[in-house]
mmCIF file of C-alpha atoms in Angstrom:
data_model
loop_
_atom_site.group_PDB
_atom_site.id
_atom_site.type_symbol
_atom_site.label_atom_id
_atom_site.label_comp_id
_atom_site.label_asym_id
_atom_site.label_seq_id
_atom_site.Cartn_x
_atom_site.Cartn_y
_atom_site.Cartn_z
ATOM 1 C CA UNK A 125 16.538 -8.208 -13.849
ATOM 2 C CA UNK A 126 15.906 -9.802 -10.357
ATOM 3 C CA UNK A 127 13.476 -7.412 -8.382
ATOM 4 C CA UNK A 128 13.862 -7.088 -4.578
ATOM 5 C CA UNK A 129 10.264 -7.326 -2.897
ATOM 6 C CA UNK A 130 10.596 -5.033 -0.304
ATOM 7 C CA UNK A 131 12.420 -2.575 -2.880
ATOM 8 C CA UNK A 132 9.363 -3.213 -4.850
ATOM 9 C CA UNK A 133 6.707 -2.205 -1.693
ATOM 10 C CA UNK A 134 8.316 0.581 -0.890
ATOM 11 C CA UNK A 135 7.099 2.312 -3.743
ATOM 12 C CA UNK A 136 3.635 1.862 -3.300
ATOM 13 C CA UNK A 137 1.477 4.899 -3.161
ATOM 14 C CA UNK A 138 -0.737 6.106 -0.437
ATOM 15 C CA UNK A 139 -3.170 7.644 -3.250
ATOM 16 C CA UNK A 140 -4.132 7.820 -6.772
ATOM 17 C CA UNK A 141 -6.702 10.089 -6.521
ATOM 18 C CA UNK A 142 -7.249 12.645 -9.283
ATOM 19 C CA UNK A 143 -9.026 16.019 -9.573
ATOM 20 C CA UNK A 144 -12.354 14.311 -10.169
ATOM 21 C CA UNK A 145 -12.329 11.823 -7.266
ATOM 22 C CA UNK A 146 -13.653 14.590 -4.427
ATOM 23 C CA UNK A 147 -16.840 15.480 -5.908
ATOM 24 C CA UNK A 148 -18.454 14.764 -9.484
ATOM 25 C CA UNK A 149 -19.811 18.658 -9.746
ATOM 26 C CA UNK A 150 -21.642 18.282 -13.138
ATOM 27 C CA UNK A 151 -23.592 15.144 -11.430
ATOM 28 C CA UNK A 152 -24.088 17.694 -8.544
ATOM 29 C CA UNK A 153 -25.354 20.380 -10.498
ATOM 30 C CA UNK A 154 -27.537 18.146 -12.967
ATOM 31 C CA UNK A 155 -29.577 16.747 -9.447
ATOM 32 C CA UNK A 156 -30.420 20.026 -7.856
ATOM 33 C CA UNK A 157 -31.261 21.644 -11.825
ATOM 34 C CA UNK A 158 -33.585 19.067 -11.882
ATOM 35 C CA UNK A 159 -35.390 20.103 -8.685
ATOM 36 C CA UNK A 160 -34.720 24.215 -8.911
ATOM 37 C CA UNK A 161 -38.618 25.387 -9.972
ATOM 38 C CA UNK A 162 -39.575 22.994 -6.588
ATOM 39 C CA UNK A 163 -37.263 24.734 -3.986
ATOM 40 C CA UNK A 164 -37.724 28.087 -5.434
ATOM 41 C CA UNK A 165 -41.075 27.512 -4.577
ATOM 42 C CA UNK A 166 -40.207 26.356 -0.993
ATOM 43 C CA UNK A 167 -38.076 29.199 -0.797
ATOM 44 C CA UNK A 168 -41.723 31.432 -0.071
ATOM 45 C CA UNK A 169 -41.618 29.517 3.246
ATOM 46 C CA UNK A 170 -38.493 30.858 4.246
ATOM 47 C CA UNK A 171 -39.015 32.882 7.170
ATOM 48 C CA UNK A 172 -42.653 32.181 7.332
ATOM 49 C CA UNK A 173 -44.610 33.849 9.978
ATOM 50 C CA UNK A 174 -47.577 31.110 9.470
ATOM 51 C CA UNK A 175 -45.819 28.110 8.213
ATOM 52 C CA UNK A 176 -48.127 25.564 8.874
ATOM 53 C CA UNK A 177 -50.974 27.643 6.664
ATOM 54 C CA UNK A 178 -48.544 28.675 4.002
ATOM 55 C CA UNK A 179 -47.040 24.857 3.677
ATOM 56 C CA UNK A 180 -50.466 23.915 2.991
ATOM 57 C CA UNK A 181 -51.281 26.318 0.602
ATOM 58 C CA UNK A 182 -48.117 25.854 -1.452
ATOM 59 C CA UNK A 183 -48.772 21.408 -1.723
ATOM 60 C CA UNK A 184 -52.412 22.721 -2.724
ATOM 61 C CA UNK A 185 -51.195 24.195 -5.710
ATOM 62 C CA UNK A 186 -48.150 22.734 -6.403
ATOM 63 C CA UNK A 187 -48.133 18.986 -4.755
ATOM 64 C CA UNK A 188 -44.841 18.453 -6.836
ATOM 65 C CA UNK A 189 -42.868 20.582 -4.567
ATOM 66 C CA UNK A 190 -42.444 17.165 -2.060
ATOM 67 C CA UNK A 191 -40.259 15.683 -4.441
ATOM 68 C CA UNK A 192 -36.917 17.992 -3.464
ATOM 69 C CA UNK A 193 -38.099 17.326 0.351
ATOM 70 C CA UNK A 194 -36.333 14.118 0.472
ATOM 71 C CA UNK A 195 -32.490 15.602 -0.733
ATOM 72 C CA UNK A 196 -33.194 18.453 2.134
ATOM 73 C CA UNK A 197 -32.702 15.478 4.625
ATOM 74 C CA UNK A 198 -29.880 14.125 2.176
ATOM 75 C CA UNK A 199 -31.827 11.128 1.523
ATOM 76 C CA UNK A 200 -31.393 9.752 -2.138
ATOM 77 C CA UNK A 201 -34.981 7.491 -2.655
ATOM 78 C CA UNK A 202 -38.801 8.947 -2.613
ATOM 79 C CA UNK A 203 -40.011 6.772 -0.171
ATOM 80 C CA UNK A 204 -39.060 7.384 3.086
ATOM 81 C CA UNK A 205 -39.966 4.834 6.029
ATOM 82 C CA UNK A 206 -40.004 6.176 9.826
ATOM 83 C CA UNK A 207 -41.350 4.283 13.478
ATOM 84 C CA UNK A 208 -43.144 6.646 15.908
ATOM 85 C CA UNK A 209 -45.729 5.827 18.369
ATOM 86 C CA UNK A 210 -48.086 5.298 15.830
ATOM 87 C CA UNK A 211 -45.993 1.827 14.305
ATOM 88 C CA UNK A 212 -44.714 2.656 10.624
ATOM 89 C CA UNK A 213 -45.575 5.338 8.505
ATOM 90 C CA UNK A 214 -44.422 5.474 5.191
ATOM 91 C CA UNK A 215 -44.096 8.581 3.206
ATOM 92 C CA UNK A 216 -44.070 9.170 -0.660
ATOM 93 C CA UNK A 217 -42.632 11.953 -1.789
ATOM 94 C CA UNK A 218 -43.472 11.152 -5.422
ATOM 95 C CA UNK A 219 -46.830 10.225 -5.879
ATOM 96 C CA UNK A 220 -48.557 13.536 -6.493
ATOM 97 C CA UNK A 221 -47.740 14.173 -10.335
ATOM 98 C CA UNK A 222 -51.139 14.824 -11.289
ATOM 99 C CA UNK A 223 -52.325 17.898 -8.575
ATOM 100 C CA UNK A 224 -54.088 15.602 -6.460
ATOM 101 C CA UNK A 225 -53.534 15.823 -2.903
ATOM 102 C CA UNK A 226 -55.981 16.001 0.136
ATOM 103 C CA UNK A 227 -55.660 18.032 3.188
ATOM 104 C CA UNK A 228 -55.554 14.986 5.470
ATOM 105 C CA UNK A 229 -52.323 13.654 3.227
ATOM 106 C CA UNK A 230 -51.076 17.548 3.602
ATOM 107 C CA UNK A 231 -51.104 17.334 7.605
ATOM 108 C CA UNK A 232 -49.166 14.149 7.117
ATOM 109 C CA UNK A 233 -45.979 15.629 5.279
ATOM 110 C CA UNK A 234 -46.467 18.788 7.717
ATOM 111 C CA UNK A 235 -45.919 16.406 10.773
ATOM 112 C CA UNK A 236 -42.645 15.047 8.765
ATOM 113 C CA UNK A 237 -41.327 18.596 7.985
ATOM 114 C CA UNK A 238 -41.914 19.223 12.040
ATOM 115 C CA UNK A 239 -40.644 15.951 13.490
ATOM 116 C CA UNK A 240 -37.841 15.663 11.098
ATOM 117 C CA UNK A 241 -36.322 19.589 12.004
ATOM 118 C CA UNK A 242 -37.339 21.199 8.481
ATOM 119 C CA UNK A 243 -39.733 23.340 9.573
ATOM 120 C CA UNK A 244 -37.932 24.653 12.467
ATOM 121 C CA UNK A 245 -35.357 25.176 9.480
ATOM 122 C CA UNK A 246 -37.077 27.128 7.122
ATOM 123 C CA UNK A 247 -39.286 28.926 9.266
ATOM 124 C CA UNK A 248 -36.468 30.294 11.380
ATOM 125 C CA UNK A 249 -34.666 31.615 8.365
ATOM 126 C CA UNK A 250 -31.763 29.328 9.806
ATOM 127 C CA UNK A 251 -30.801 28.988 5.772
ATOM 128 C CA UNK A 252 -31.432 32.003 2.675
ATOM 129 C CA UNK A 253 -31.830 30.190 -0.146
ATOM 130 C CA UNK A 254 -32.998 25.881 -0.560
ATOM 131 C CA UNK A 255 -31.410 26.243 -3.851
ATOM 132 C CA UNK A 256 -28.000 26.896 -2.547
ATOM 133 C CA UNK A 257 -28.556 24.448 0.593
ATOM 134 C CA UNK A 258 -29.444 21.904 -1.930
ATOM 135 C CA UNK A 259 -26.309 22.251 -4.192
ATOM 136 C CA UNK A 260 -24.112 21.978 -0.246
ATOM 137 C CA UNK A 261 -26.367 18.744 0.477
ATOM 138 C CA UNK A 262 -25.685 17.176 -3.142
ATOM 139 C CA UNK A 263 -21.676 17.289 -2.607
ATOM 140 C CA UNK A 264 -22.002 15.867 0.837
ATOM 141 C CA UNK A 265 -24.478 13.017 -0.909
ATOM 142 C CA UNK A 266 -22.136 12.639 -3.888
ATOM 143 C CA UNK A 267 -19.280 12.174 -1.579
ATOM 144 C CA UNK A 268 -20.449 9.030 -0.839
ATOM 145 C CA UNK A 269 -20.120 7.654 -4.904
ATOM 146 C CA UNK A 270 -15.625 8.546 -4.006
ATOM 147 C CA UNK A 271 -15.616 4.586 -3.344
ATOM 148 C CA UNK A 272 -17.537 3.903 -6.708
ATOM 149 C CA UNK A 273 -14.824 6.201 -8.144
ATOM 150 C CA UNK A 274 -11.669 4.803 -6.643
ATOM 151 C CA UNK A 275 -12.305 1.409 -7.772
ATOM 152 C CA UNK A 276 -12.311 2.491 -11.349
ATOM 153 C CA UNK A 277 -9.358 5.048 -10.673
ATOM 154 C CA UNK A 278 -6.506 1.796 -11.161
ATOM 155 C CA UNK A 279 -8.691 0.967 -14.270
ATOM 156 C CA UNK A 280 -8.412 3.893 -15.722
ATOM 157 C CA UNK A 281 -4.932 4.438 -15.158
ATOM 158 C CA UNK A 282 -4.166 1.088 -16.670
ATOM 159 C CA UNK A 283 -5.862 1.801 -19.566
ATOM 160 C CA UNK A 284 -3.752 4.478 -20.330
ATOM 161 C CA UNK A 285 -0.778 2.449 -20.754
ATOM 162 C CA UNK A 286 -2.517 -0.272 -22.839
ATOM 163 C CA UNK A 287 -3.179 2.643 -25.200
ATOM 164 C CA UNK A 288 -0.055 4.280 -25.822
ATOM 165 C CA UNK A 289 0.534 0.418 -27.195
ATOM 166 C CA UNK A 290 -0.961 1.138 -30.148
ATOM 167 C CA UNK A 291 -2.365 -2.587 -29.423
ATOM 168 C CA UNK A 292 -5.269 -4.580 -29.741
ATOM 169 C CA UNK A 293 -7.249 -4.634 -26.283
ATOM 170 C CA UNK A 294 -10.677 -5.468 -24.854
ATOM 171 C CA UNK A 295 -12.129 -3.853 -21.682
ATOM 172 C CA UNK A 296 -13.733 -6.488 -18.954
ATOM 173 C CA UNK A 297 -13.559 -9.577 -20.714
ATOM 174 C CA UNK A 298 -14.557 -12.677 -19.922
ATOM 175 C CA UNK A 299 -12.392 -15.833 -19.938
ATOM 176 C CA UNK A 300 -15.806 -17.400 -22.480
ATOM 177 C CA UNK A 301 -15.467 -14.858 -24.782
ATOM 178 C CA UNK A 302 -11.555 -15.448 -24.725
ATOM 179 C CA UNK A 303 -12.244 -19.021 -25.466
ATOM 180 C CA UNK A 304 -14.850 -18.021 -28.412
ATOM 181 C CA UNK A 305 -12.847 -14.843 -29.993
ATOM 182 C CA UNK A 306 -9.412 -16.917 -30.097
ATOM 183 C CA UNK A 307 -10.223 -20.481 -30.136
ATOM 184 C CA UNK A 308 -8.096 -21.414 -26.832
ATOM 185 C CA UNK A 309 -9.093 -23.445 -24.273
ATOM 186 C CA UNK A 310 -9.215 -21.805 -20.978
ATOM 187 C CA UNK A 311 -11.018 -24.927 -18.871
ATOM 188 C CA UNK A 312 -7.878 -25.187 -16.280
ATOM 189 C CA UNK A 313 -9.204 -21.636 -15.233
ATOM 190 C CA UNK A 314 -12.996 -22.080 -15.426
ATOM 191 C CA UNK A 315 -12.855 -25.526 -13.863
ATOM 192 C CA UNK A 316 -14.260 -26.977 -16.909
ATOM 193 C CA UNK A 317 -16.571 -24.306 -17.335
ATOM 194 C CA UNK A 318 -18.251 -24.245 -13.933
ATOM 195 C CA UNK A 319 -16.573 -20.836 -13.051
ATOM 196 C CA UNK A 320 -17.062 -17.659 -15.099
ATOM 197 C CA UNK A 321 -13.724 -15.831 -15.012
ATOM 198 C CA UNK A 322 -13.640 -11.911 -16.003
ATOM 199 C CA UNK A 323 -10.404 -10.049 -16.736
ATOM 200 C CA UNK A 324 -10.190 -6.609 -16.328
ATOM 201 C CA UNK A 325 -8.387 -6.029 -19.880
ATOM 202 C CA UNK A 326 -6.923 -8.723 -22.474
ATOM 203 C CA UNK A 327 -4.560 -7.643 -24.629
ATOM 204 C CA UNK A 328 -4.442 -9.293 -27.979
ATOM 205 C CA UNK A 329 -0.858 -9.422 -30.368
ATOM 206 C CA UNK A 330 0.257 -11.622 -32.993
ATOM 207 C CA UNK A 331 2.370 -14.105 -30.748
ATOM 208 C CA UNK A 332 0.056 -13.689 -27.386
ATOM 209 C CA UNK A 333 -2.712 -13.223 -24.975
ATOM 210 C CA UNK A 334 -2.040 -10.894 -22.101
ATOM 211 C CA UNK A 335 -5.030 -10.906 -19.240
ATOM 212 C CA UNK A 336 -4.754 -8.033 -16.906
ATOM 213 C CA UNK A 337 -6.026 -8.059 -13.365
ATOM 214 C CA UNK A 338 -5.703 -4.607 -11.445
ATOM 215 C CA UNK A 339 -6.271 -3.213 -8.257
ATOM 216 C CA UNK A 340 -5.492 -0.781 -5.563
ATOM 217 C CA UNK A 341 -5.719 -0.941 -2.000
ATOM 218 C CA UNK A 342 -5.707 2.242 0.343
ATOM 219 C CA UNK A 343 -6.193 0.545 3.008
ATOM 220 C CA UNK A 344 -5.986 -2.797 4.752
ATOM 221 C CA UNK A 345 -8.463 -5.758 5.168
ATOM 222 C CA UNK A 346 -9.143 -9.598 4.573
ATOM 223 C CA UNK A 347 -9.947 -9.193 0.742
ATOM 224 C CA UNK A 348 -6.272 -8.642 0.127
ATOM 225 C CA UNK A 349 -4.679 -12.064 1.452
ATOM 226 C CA UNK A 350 -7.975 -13.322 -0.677
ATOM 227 C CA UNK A 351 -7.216 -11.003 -3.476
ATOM 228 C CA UNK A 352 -3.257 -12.737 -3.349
ATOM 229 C CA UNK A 353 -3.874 -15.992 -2.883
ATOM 230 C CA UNK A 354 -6.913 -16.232 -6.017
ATOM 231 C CA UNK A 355 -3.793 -14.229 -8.605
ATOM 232 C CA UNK A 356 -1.359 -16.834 -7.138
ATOM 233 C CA UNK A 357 -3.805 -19.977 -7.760
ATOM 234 C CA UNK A 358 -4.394 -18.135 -11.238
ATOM 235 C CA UNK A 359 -0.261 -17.967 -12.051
ATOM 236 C CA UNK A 360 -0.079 -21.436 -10.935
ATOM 237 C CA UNK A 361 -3.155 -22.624 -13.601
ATOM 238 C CA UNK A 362 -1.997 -20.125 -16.571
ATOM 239 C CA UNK A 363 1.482 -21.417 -16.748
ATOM 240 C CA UNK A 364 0.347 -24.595 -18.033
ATOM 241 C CA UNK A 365 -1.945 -23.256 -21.057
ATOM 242 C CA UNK A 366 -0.146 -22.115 -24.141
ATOM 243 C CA UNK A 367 -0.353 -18.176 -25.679
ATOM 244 C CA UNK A 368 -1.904 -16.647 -22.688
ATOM 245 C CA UNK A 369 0.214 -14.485 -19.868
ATOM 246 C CA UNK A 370 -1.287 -13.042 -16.841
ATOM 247 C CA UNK A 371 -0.296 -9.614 -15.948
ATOM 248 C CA UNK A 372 -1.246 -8.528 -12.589
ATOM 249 C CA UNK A 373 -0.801 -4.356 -12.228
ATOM 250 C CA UNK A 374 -1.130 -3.753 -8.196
ATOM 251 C CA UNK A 375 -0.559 -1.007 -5.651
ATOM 252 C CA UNK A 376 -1.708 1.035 -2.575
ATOM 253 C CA UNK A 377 -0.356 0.784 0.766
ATOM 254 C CA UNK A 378 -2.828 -1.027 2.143
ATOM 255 C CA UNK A 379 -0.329 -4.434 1.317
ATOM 256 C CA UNK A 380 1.888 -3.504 3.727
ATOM 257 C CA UNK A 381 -0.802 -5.391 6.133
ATOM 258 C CA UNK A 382 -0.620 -8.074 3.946
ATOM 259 C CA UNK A 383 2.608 -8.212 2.360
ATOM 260 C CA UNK A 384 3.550 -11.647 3.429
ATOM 261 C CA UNK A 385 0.621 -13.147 0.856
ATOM 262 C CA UNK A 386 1.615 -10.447 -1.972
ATOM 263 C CA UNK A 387 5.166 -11.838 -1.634
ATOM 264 C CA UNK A 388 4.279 -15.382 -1.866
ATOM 265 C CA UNK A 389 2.448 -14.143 -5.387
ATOM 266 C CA UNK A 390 5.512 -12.119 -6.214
ATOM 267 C CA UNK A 391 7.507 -15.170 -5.705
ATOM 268 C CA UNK A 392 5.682 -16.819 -8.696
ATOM 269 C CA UNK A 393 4.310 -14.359 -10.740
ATOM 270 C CA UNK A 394 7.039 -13.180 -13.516
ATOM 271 C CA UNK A 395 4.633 -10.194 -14.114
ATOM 272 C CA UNK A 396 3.288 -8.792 -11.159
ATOM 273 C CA UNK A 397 3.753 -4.959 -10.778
ATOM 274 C CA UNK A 398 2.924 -1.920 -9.472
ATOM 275 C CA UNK A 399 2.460 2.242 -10.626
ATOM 276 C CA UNK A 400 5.955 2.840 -10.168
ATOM 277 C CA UNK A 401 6.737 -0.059 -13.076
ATOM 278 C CA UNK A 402 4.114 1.278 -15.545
ATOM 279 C CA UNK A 403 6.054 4.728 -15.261
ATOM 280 C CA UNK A 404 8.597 3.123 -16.254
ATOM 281 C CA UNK A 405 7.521 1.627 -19.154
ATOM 282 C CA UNK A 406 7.179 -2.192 -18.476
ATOM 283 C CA UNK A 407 4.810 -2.656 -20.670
ATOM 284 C CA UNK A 408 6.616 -1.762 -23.235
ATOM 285 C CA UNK A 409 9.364 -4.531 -22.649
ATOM 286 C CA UNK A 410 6.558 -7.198 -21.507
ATOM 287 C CA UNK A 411 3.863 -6.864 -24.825
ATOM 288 C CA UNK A 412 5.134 -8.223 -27.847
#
């Protein structure tokens, strides 16, 4: 069947996104449960008529409590670095594990929990509960992870295809351990060895070697003519070394800034396709 490449583009999706993309709540809920004694101790400054006295009074007793200051400025690490007129101070926030804290190292996180706006936002009872403002700060902070997420999303979706083979299949292999598990040479892709080559999945049946490479692309950029032009060097190499067949599952419409270097890949590469062919069940017809 001869496909039509602009046919073929048009289908691409603007989004493959699923329910657990936004926000990973059990991650979320795990961070602040972690630090809920701490800020239901801070919560006693809350409104404080004598901040200053009662901050003091709370790291006296329970030095721990700086720990869960650091995720009320939605910063992820303990040791926080700042420049004032003084040259650079650094603060750690997780040092005092053992009740031992002085009242000089006290007046230093006070003059962070003024300078930074923390204070002012406690005191003023501007929030009811750091508990609550915690859990809000943890899915703005996890929000960040979504491109962590979406690289794996085409993964995963793959993967669900190569299973409802019923077929032999390996997860992030590399083109070594190829060579090794099946005894074929794979040197016109390595370069002799110099290069280290990883597939995302290899799919192993009694007649061949199927190497998957998948990605998708939201949006546009440089890595995609880069992204092209490697999978079209690849077809070119692969095609000459018996039992193995690259399979190259794309999408995203992000291509349609690069389209002209997808095509020249599409032009060579039997099987290149996209979401809109696994729904269809290409696979299917392509494994043997």
């Amino acid at each position: 069947m001869v496909r039509e490449f602009n046919e073929w583009l048009s289908s691409f999706r603007t989004s493959i996104s699923d329910y657990k993309y936004y926000v990973n709540f059990n991650k979320v809920y795990q961070n602040v449960n972690e630090l809920k004694i701490e800020l239901n101790i801070l919560n006693s400054l809350i409104g404080s008529k004598n901040f200053e006295n009662d901050f003091r009074n709370i790291c006296d007793k329970y030095p721990n409590v700086l720990k869960c200051i650091p995720l009320l400025i939605a910063v992820r690490q303990y040791e926080i670095e700042v420049q004032d007129t003084k040259g650079k101070i650094v603060y750690d926030f997780n040092k005092y594990k053992n009740n031992q804290i002085t009242a000089f190292e006290i007046d230093e996180y006070l003059v962070f929990m003024k300078e930074t706006g923390l204070e002012d936002l406690i005191q003023n009872h501007i929030i009811n509960n750091l508990v609550d403002y915690a859990f809000g700060v943890e899915v703005g902070l996890d929000s960040n992870g979504r491109k962590n997420r979406g690289g794996h999303l085409m993964e995963d979706l793959l993967e669900k295809y190569i299973k409802k083979l019923n077929v032999e299949y390996y997860k992030e292999m590399y083109t070594s351990d190829i060579e090794k598990k099946w005894s074929i040479d794979l040197s016109l892709l390595t370069n002799a060895g110099d290069v280290a080559k990883r597939f995302d999945f290899v799919v192993k049946t009694d007649e061949q070697i199927y190497v998957f490479e998948t990605n998708f692309y939201k949006s546009g950029g440089s890595k995609l003519n880069e992204t092209a032009r490697s999978y079209k060097t690849i077809t070119e190499e692969i095609k000459n070394i018996n039992g193995i067949t690259f399979i190259w599952i794309t999408d995203g419409q992000g291509w349609n800034t690069a389209k002209h270097n997808l095509k020249e890949t599409f032009d060579v590469l039997k099987h290149l396709y996209c979401i809109t062919d696994l729904e269809n069940g290409i696979l299917e017809t392509v494994i043997k």
